[in-house]
mmCIF file of C-alpha atoms in Angstrom:
data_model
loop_
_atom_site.group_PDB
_atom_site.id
_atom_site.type_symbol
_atom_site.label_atom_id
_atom_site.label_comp_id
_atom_site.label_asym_id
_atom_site.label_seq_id
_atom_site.Cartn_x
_atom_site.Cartn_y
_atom_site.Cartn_z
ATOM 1 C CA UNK G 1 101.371 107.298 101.273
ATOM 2 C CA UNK G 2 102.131 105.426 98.390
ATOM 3 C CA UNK G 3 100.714 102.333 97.123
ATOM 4 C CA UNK G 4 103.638 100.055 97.393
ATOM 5 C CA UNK G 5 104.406 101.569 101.236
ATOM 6 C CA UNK G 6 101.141 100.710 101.958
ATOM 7 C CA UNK G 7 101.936 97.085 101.066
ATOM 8 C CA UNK G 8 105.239 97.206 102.998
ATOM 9 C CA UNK G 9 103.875 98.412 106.211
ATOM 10 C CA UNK G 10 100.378 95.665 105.412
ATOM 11 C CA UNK G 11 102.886 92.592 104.585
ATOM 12 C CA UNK G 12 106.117 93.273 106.602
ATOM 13 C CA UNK G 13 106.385 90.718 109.309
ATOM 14 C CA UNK G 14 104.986 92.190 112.694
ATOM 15 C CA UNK G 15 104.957 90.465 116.131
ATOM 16 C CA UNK G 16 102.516 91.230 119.191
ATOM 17 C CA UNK G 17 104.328 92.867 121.842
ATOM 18 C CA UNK G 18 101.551 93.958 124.301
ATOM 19 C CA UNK G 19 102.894 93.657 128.049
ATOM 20 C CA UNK G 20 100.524 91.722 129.044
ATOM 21 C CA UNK G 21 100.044 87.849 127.783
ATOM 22 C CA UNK G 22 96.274 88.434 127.909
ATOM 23 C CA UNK G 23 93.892 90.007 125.592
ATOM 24 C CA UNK G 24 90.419 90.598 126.676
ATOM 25 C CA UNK G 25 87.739 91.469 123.578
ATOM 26 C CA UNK G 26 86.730 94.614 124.986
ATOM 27 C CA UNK G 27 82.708 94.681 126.498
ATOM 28 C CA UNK G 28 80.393 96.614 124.411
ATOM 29 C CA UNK G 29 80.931 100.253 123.743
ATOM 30 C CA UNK G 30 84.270 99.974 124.910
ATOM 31 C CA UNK G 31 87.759 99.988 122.992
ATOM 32 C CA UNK G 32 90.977 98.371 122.935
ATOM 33 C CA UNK G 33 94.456 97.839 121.213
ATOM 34 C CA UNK G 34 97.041 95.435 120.306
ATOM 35 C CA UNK G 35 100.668 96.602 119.764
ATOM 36 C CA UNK G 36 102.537 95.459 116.682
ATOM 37 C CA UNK G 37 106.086 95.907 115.884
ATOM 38 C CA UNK G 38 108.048 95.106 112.991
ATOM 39 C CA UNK G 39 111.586 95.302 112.198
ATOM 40 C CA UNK G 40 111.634 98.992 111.009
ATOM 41 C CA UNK G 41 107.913 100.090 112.214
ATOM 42 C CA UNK G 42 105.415 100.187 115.126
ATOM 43 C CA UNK G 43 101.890 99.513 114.908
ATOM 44 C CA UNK G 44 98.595 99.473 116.631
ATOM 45 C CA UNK G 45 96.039 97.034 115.830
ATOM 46 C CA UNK G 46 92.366 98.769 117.237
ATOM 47 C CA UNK G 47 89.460 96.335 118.785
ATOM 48 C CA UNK G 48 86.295 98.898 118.656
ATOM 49 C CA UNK G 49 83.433 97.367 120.351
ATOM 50 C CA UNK G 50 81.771 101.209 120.064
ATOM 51 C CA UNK G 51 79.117 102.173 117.990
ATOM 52 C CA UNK G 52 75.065 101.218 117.448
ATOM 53 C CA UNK G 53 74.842 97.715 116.598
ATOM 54 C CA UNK G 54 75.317 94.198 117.997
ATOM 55 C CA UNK G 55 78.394 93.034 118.107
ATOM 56 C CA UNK G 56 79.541 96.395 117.246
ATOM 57 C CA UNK G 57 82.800 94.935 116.279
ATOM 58 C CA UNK G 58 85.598 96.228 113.947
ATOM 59 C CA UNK G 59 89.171 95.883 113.611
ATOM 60 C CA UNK G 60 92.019 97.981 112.464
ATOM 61 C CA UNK G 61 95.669 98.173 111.417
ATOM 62 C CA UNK G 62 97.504 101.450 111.786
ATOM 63 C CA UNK G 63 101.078 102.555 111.440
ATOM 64 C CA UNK G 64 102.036 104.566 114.642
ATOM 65 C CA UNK G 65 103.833 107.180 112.577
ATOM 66 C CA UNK G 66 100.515 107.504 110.385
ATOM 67 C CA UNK G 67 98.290 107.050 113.006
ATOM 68 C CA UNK G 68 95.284 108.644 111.253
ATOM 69 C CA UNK G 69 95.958 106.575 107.880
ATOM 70 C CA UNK G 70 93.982 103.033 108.413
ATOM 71 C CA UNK G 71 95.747 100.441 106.746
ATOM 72 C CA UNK G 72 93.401 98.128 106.864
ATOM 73 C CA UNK G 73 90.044 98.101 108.440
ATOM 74 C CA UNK G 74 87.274 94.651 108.824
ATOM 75 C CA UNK G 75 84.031 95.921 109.247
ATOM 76 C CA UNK G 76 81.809 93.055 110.367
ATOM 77 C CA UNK G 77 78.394 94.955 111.054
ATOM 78 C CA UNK G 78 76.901 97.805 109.346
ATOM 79 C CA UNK G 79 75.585 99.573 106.685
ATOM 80 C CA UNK G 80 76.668 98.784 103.032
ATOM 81 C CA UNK G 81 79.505 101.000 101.678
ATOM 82 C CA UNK G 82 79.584 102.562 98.752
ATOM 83 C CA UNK G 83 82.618 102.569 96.892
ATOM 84 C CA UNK G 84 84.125 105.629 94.672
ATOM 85 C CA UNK G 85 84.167 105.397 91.264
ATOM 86 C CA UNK G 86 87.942 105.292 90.195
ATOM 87 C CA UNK G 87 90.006 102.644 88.805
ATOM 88 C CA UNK G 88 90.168 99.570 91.004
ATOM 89 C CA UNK G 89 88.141 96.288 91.636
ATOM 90 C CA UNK G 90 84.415 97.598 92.961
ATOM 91 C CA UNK G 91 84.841 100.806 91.804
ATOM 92 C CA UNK G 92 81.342 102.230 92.311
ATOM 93 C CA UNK G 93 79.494 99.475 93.641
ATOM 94 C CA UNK G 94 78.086 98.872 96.988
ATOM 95 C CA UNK G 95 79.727 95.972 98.913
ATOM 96 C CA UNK G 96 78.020 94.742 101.862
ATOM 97 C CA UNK G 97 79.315 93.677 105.588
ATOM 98 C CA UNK G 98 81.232 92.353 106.716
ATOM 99 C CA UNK G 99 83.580 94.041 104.315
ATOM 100 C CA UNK G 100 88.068 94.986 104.380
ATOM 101 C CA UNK G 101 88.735 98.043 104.001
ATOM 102 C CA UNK G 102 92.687 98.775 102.057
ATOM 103 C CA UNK G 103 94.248 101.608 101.714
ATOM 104 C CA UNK G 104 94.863 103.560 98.620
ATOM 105 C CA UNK G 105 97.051 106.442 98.143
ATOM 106 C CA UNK G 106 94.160 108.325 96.219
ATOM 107 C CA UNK G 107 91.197 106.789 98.255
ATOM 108 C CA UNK G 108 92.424 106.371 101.653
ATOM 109 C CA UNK G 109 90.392 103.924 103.293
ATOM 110 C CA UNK G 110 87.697 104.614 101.584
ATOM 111 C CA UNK G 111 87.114 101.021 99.480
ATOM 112 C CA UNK G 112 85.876 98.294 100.865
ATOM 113 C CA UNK G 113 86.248 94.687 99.399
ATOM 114 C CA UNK G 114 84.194 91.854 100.218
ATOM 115 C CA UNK G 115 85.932 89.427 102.342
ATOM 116 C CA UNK G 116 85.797 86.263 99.901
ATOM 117 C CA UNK G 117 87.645 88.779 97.620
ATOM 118 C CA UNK G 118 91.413 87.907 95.779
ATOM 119 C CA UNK G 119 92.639 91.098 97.289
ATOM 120 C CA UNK G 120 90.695 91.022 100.941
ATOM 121 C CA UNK G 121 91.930 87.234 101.552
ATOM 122 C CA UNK G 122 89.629 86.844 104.600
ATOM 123 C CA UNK G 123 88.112 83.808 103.551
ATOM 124 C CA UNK G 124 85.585 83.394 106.499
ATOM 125 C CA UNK G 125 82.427 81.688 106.956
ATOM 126 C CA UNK G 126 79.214 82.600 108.410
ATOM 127 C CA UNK G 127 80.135 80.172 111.668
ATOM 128 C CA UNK G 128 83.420 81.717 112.000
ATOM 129 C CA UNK G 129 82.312 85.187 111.622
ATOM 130 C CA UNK G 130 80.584 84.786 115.010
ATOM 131 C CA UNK G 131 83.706 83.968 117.154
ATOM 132 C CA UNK G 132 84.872 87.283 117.709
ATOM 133 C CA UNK G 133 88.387 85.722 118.854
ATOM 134 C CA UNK G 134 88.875 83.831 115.660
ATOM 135 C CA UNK G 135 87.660 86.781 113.507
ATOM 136 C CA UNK G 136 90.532 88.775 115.694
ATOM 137 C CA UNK G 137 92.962 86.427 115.153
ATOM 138 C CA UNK G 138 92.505 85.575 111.428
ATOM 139 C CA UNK G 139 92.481 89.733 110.877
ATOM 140 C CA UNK G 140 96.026 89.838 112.576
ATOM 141 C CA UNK G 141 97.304 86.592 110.081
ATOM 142 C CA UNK G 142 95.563 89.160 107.284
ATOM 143 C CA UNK G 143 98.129 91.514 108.918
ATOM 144 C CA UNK G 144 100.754 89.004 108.523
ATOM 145 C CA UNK G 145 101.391 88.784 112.647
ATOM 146 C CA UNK G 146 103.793 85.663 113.328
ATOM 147 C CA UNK G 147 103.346 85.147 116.872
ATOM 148 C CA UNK G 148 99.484 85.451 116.956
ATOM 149 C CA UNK G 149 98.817 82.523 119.320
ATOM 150 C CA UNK G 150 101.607 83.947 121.773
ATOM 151 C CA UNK G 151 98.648 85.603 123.241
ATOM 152 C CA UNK G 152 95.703 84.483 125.474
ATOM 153 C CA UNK G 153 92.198 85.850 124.312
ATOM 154 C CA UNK G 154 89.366 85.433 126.431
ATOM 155 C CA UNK G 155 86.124 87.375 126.077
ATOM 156 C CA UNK G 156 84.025 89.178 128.293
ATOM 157 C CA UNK G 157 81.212 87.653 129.740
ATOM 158 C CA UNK G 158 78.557 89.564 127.534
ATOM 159 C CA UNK G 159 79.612 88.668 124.210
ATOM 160 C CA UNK G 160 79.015 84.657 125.090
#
C-alpha cells in the first residue's frame, strides 16, 4: 500500500454499521469487532482483550480488502517498542505504552508514535486512559468515525 492510500482509507469518513445498537468491551481474553463502512470501503475496527497483561486492551483499524495490513493500531499495555531506523519521526528510538501504531508502505505497522504525538493525535490523559469506553471511542474519532455515539457501550462486569 502506498502512503497516501493509507491516509485515504485512515481519514475517509466511516460510519458504524454493526447490527446490533450495543457494544459490549469484550471480558478478558476474549475478542471483538466493530464494522466500519465508508463510501467506497469496508472496515473492521478489532477490540482484543487477549494477551498477558491487565487490561490487556488494544485496538485496531483494518481495511477488509487488506485485512492483514493494520492501519492503525493503540497499544495501551505492554512492552516498549522499538522502532526501525529509517526516515520518519522516532526512527530508532524506543517509545513506550500506550503507543499508535501507523502504517507505512515500507514499515508496515511496525512504528509506533507516542500518543501526545503531532502525527498520533490521541491526546489522552492518564484518567482517561483508564475508561476503556472512552479510550474506544476517542480511537474510532482517531479513525475519523461520524456516528460514534450512535452506539451503546457498556462493559462487562470485570473490567469495573
Amino acid at each position: 500500500m502506498e502512503l497516501e492510500q493509507i491516509h485515504e482509507y485512515i481519514n475517509c469518513l466511516k460510519r458504524i454499521v454493526n447490527k446490533n445498537p450495543k457494544f459490549v468491551i469484550p471480558e478478558k481474553g476474549s475478542y471483538d469487532k466493530i464494522d466500519l463502512k465508508s463510501k467506497h470501503f469496508s472496515f473492521i475496527v478489532d477490540v482484543n482483550r487477549r494477551g498477558w497483561k491487565k487490561p490487556q486492551f488494544s485496538l485496531q483499524l483494518r481495511n477488509k480488502a487488506y485485512k492483514d495490513q493494520p492501519l492503525l493500531r493503540l497499544d495501551l499495555i505492554g512492552a516498549p517498542h522499538p522502532n526501525p531506523k529509517g526516515d520518519f519521526p522516532y526512527a530508532g528510538q524506543e517509545i513506550p505504552c500506550p503507543h499508535l501504531h501507523i502504517a507505512h508502505p515500507e514499515y508496515g505497522d511496525s512504528i509506533a508514535y507516542p500518543l501526545d504525538s503531532e502525527y498520533a493525535k490521541m491526546y489522552l490523559t492518564k484518567e482517561q486512559l483508564e475508561d476503556l469506553v472512552y479510550v474506544l471511542k476517542e480511537f474510532l474519532k482517531r479513525c475519523n468515525v461520524a456516528n460514534v455515539d450512535d452506539l451503546e457501550y457498556e462493559y462487562q462486569v470485570d473490567l469495573l
